[in-house]
mmCIF file of C-alpha atoms in Angstrom:
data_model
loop_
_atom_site.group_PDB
_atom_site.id
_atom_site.type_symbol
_atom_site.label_atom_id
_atom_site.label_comp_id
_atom_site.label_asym_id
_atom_site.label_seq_id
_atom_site.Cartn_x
_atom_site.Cartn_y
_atom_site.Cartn_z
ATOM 1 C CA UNK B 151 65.329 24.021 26.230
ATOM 2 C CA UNK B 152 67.348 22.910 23.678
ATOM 3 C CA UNK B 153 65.939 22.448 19.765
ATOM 4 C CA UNK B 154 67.052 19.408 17.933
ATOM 5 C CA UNK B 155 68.915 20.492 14.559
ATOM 6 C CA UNK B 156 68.473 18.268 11.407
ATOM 7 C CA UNK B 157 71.644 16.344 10.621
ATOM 8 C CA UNK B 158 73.471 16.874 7.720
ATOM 9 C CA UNK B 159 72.165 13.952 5.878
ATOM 10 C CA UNK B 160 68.189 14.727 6.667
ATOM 11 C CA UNK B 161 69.211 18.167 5.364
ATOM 12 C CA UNK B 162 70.880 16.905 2.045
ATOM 13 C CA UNK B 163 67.578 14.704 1.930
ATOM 14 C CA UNK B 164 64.886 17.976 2.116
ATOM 15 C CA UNK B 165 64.076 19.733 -0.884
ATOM 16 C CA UNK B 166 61.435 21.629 -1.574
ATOM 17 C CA UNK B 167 59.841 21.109 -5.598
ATOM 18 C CA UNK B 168 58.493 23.753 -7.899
ATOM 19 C CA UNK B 169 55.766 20.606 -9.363
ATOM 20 C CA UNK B 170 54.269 23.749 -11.666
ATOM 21 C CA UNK B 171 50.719 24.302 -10.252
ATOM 22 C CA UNK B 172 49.062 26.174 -13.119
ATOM 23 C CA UNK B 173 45.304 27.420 -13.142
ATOM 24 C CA UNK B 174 42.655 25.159 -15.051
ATOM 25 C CA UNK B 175 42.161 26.919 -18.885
ATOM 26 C CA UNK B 176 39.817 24.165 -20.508
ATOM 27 C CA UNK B 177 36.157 24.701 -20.731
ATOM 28 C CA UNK B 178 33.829 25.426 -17.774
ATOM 29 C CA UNK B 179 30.589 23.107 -18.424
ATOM 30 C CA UNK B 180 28.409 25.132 -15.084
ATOM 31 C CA UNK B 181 25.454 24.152 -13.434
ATOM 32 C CA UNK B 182 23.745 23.420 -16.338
ATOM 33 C CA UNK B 183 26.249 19.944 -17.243
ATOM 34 C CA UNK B 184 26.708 19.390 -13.834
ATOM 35 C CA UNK B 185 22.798 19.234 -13.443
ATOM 36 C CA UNK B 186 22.811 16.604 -16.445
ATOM 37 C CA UNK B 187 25.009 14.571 -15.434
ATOM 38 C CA UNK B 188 23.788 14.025 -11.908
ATOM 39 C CA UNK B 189 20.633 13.401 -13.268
ATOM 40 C CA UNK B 190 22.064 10.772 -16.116
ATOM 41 C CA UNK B 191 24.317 9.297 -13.556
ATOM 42 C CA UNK B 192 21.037 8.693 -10.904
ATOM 43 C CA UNK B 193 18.643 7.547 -13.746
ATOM 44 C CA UNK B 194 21.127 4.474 -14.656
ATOM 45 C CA UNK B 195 21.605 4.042 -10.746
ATOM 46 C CA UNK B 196 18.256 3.276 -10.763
ATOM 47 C CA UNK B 197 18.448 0.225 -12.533
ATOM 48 C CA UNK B 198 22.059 -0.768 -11.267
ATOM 49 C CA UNK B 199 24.014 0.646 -14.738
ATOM 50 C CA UNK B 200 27.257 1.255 -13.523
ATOM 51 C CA UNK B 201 27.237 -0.667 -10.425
ATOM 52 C CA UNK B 202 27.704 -3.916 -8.988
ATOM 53 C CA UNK B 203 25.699 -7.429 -11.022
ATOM 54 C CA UNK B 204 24.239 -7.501 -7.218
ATOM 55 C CA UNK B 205 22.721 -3.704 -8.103
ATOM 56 C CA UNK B 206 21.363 -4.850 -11.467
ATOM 57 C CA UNK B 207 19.210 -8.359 -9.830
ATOM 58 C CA UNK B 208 16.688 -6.457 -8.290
ATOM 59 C CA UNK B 209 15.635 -3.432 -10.349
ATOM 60 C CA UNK B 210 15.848 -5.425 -13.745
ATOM 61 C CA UNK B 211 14.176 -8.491 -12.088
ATOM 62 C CA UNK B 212 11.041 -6.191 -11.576
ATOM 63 C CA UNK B 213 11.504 -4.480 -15.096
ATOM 64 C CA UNK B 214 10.848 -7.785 -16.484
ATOM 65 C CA UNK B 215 8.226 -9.438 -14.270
ATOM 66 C CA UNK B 216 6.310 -6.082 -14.735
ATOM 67 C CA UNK B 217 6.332 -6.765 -18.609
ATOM 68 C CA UNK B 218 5.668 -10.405 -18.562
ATOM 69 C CA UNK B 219 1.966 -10.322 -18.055
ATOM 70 C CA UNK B 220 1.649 -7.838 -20.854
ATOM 71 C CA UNK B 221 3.530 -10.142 -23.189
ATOM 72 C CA UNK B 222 1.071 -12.925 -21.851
ATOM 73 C CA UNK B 223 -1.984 -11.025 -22.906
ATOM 74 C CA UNK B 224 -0.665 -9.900 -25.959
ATOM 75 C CA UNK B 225 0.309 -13.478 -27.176
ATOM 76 C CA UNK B 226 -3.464 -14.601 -26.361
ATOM 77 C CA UNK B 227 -5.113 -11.772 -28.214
ATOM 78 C CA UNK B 228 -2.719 -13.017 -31.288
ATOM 79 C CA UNK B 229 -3.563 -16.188 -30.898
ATOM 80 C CA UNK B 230 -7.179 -16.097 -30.423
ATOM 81 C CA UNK B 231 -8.024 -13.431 -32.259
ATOM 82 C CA UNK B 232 -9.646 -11.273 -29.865
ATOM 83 C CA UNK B 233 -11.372 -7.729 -30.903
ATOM 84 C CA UNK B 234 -9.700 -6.400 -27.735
ATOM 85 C CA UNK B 235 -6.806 -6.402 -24.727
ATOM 86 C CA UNK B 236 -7.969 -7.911 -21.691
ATOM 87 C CA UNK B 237 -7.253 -4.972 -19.876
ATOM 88 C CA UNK B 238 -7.103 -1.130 -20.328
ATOM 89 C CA UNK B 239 -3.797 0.567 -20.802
ATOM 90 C CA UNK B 240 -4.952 2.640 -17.677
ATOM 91 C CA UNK B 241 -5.970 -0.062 -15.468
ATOM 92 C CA UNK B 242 -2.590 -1.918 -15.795
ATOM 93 C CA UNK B 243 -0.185 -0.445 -13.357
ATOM 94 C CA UNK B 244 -3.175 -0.190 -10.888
ATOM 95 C CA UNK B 245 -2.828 -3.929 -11.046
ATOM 96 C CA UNK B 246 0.680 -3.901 -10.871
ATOM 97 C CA UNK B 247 0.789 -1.114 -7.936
ATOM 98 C CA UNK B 248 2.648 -3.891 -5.724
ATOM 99 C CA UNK B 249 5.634 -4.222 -8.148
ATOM 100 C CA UNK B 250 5.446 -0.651 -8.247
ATOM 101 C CA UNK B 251 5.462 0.005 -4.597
ATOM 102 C CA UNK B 252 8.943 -2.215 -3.977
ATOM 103 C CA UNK B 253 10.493 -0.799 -7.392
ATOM 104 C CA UNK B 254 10.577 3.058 -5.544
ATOM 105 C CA UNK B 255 10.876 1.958 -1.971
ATOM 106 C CA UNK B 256 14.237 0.143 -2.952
ATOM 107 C CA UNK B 257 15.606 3.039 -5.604
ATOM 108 C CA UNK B 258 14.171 5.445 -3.535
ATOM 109 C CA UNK B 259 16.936 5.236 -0.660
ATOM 110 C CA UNK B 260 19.524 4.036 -3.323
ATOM 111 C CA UNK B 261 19.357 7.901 -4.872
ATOM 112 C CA UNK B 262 19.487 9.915 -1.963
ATOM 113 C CA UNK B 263 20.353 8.312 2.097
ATOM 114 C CA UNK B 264 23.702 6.988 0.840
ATOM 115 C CA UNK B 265 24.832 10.873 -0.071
ATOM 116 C CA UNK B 266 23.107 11.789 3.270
ATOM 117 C CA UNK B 267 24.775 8.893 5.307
ATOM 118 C CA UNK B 268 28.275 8.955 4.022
ATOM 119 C CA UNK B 269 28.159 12.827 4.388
ATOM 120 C CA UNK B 270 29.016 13.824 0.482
ATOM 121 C CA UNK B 271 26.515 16.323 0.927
ATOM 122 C CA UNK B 272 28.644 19.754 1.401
ATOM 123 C CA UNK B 273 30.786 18.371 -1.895
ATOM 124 C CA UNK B 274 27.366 18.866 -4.357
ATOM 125 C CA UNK B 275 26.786 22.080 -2.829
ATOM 126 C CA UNK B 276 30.766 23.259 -3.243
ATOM 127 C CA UNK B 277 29.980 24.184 -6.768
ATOM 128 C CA UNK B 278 28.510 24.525 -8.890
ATOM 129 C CA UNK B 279 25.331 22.495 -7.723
ATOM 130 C CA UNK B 280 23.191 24.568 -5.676
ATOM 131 C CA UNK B 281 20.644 23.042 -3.749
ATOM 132 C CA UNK B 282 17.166 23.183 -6.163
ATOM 133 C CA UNK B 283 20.071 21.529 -8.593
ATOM 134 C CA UNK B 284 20.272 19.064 -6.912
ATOM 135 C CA UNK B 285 16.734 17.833 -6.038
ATOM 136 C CA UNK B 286 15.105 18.699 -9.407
ATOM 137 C CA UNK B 287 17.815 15.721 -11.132
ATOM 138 C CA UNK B 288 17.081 12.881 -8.167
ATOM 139 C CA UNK B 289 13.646 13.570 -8.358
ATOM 140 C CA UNK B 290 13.422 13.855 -11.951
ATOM 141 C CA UNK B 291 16.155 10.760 -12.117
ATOM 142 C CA UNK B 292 13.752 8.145 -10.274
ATOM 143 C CA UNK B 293 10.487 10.084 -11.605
ATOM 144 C CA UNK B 294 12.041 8.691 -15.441
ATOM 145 C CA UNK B 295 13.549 5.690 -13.859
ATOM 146 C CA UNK B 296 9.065 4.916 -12.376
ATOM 147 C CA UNK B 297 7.993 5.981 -16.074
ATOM 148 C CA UNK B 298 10.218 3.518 -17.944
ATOM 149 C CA UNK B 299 9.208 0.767 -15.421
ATOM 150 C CA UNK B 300 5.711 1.382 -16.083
ATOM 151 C CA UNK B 301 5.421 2.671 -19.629
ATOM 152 C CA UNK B 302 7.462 -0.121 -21.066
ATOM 153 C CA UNK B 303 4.336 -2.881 -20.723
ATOM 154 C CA UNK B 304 1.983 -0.350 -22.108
ATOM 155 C CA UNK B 305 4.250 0.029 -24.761
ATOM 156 C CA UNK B 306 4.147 -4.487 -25.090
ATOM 157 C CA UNK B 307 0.420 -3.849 -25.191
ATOM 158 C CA UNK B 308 0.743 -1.850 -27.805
ATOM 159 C CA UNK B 309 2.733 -3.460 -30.065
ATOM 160 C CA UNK B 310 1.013 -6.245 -29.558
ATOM 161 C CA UNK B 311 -2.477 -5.029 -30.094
ATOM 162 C CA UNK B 312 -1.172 -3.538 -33.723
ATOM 163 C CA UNK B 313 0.200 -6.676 -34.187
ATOM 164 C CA UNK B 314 -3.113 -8.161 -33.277
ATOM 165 C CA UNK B 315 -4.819 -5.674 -36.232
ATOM 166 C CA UNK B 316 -7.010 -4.319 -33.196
ATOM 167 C CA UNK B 317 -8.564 -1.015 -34.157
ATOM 168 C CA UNK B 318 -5.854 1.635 -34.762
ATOM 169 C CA UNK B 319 -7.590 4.811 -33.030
ATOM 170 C CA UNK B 320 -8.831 2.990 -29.990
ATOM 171 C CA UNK B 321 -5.980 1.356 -29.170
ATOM 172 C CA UNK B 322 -3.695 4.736 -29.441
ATOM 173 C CA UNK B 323 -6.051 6.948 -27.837
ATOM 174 C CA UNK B 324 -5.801 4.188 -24.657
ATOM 175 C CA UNK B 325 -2.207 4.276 -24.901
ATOM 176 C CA UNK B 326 -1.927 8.289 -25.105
ATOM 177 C CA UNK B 327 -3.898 7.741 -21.653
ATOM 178 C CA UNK B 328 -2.353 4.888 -20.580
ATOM 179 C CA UNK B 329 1.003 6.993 -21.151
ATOM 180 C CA UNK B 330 -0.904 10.154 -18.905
ATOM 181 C CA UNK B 331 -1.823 8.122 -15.862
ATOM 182 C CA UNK B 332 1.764 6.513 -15.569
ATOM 183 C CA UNK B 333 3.007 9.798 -16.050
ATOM 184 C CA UNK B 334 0.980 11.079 -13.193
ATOM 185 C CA UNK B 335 1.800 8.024 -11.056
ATOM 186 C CA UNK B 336 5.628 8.268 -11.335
ATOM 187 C CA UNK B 337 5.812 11.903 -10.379
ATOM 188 C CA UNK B 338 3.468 11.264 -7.450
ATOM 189 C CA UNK B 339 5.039 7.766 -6.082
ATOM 190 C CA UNK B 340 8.334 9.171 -6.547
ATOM 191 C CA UNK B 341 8.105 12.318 -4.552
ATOM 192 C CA UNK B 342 6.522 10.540 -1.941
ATOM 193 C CA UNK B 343 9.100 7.860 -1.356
ATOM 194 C CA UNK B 344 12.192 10.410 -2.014
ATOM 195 C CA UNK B 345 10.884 12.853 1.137
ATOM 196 C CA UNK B 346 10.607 9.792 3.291
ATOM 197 C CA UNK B 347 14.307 8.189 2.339
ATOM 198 C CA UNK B 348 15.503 11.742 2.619
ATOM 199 C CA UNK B 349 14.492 11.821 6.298
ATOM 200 C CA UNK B 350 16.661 9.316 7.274
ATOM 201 C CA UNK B 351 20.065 7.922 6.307
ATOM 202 C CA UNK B 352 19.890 4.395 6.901
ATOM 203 C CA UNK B 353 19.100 2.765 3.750
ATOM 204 C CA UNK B 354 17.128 0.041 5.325
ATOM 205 C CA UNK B 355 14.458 2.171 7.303
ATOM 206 C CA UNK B 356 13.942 4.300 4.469
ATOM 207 C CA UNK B 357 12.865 1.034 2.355
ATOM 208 C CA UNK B 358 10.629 -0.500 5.364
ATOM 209 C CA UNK B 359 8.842 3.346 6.148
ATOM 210 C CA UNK B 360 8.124 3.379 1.851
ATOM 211 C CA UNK B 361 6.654 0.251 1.630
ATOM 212 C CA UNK B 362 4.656 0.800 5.172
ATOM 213 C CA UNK B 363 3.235 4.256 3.557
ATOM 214 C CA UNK B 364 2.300 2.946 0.252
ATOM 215 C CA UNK B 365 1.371 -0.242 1.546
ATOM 216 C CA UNK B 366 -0.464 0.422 4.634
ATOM 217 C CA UNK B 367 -2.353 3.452 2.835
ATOM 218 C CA UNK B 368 -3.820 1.254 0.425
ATOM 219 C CA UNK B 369 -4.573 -1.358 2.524
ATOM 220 C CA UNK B 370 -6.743 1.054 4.471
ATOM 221 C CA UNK B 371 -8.240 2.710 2.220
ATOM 222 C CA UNK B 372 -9.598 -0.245 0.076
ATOM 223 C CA UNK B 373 -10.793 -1.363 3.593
ATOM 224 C CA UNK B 374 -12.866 1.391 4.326
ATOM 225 C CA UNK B 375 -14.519 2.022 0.418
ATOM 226 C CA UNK B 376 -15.545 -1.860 0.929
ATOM 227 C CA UNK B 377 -16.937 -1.474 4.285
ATOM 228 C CA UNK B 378 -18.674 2.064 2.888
ATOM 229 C CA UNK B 379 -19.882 0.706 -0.046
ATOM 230 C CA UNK B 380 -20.664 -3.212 0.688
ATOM 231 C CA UNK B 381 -22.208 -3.019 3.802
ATOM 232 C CA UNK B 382 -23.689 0.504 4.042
ATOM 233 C CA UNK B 383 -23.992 1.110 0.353
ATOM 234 C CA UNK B 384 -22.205 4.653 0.825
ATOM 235 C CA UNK B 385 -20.859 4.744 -2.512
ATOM 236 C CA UNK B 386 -19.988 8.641 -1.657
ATOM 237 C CA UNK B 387 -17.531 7.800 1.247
ATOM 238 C CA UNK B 388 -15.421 5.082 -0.905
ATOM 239 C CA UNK B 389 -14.931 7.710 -3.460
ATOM 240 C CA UNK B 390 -13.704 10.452 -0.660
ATOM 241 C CA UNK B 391 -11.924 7.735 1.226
ATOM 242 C CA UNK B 392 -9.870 7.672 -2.041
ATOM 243 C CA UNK B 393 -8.120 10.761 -1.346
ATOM 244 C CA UNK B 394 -5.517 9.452 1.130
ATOM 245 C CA UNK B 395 -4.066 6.717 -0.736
ATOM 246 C CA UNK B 396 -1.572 7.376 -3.639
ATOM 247 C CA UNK B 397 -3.000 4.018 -5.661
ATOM 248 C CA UNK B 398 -6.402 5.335 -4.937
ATOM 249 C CA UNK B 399 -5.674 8.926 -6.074
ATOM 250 C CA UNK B 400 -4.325 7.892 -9.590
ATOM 251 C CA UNK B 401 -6.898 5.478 -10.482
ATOM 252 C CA UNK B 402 -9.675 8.658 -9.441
ATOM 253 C CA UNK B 403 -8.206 10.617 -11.584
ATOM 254 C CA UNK B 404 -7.817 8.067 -14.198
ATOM 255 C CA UNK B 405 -11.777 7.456 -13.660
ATOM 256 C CA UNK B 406 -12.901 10.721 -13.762
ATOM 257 C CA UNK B 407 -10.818 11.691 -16.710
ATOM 258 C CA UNK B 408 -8.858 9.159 -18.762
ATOM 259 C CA UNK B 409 -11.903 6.777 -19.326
ATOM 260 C CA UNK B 410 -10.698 4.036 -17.242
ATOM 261 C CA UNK B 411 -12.996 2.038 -14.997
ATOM 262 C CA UNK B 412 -12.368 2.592 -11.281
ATOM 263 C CA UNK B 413 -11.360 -0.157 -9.220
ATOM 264 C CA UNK B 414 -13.342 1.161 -6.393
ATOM 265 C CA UNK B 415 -15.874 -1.609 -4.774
ATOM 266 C CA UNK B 416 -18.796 -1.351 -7.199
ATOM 267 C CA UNK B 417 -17.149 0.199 -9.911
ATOM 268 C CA UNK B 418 -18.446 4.004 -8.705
ATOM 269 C CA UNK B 419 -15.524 6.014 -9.101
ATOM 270 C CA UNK B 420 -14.851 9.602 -8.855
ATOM 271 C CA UNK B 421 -17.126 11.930 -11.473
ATOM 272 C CA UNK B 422 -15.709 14.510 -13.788
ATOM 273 C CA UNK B 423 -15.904 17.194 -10.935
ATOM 274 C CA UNK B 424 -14.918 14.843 -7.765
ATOM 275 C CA UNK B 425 -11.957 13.842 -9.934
ATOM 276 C CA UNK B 426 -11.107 17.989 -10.635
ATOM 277 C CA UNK B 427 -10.119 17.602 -6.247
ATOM 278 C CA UNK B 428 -8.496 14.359 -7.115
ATOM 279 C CA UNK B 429 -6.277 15.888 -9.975
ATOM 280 C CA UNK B 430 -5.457 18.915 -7.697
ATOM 281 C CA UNK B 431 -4.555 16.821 -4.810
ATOM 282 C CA UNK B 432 -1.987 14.894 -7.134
ATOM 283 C CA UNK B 433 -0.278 17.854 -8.148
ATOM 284 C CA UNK B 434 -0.811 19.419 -4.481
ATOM 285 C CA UNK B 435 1.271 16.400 -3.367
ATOM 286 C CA UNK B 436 3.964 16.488 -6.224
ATOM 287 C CA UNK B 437 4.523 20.235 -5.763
ATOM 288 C CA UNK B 438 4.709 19.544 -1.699
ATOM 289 C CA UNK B 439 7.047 16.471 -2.148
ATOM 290 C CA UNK B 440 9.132 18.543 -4.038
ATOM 291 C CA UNK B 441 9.256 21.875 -1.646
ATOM 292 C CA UNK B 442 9.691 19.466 1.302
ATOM 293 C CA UNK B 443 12.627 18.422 -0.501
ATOM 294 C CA UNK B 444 14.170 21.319 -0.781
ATOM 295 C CA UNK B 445 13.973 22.609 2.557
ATOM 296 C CA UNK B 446 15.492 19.677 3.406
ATOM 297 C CA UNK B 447 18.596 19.679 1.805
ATOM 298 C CA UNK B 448 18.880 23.235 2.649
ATOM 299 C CA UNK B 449 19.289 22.503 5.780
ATOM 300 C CA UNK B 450 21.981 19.953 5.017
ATOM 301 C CA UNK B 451 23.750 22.204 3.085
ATOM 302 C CA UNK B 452 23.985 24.866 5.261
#
């Protein structure tokens, strides 16, 4: 069978270039920057830095409707005079837990189904990212993003009770563990949500399935420690019941050791040694969240 030959003009147009590929000399930043900047780069994410004005509506909408009431209180202690806040620094974000609950079920899926869904996934783990890289900044990322969101109004309160000339010491010691049972909260809520928006890539399920969890949980739970407590006057079953709910678990251990009253029905939280279960159950769930995590992404790596 005969082989077309080039013409003479498609040969004169053919060339081959030396373009002068050379090896990269400049610095090599490693795992270390790389680690960094993922985690930078997710942490503004979180509140839509970076991204679309659509990206910013949500996240800083919540920022500031979980502030206002703080600035409320504080303005009426000013003006009245009060000798106190209306309500403990450890108590607040209980209240709040709903504002809480969408904040991480929308970020949640933000940070990590779009990297599973568009399938950039085998680029992270390339290099240098390796996989424990690469879960430590996302969960670390929206764990920072849940502490801002809820440390910022305790930090309102604050200001405002100085402001207010409220007793120095009191005030700072309930801010110091204020600050703890955010802390707590943010690790715990985060993990949580990020293993359930890792399990699937579709943005939208992964927001309905955190909500239903941290939701539906609560719900529950605050059903049954009524029901226990109210009608059968089983104060020792609402304080177990509290175990398998996240809101529940942080405001046990805030009872039992951050001197905050419980918002279980009657006020009978968790003692000192119940809440030694609770505080091992939080960091149970943390240390879980975050091994479930990685075996995950191993798995997607491989």
């Amino acid at each position: 069978m005969a082989v077309d030959q080039p013409t003479a003009r498609e040969a004169e147009q053919t060339r081959i270039h030396n373009i002068g590929y050379r090896s990269y000399d400049g610095p090599r930043l490693g795992r270390a920057y790389a680690r960094r900047s993922l985690y930078s780069q997710s942490l503004r994410g979180a509140y839509g830095l970076g991204r679309s004005v659509k990206s910013k509506v949500l996240p800083m909408l919540l920022f500031v409707v979980m502030c206002l009431p703080a600035l409320i209180m504080v303005a009426v202690a000013v003006t009245t005079k009060a000798k106190d806040l209306p309500i403990e620094y450890t108590r607040y974000a209980i209240i709040m837990q709903g504002l809480i609950g969408l904040y991480v079920a929308s970020q949640a899926p933000q940070s990590v189904s779009r990297d599973l869904r568009f399938k950039t996934m085998p680029l992270y783990f390339s290099r240098p990212i390796e996989t424990g890289d690469y879960v430590r900044a996302k969960y670390a990322s929206l764990a920072s993003a849940l502490f801002i969101l809820t440390a910022a109004p305790l930090l309102v309160l604050y200001v405002g009770a100085l402001l207010a000339k409220l007793d120095f010491s009191h005030q700072t010691k309930g801010f110091a563990e204020g600050l703890v049972s955010v802390a707590l909260l943010s690790l715990l809520f985060s993990g949580i949500s990020l293993v359930i928006a890792a399990a699937t890539p579709r943005r939208g399920f992964g927001i309905a399935a955190v909500i239903a969890v941290l939701t539906i949980s609560y719900g529950a739970v605050s059903t049954i420690q009524a029901i226990a407590a109210v009608h059968s006057g089983n104060s020792l079953t609402a304080i177990w019941a509290g175990l398998f709910s996240p809101v529940t678990l942080i405001d046990g251990v805030g009872t039992a050791f951050l001197g905050a009253s419980s918002s279980y029905p009657g006020g009978h939280g968790p003692s000192a040694g119940q809440g030694v279960l609770f505080l091992l159950i939080v960091l149970g769930l943390v240390a879980g969240c975050y091994g479930l995590l990685l075996r995950r992404y191993r798995k997607v790596g491989a």
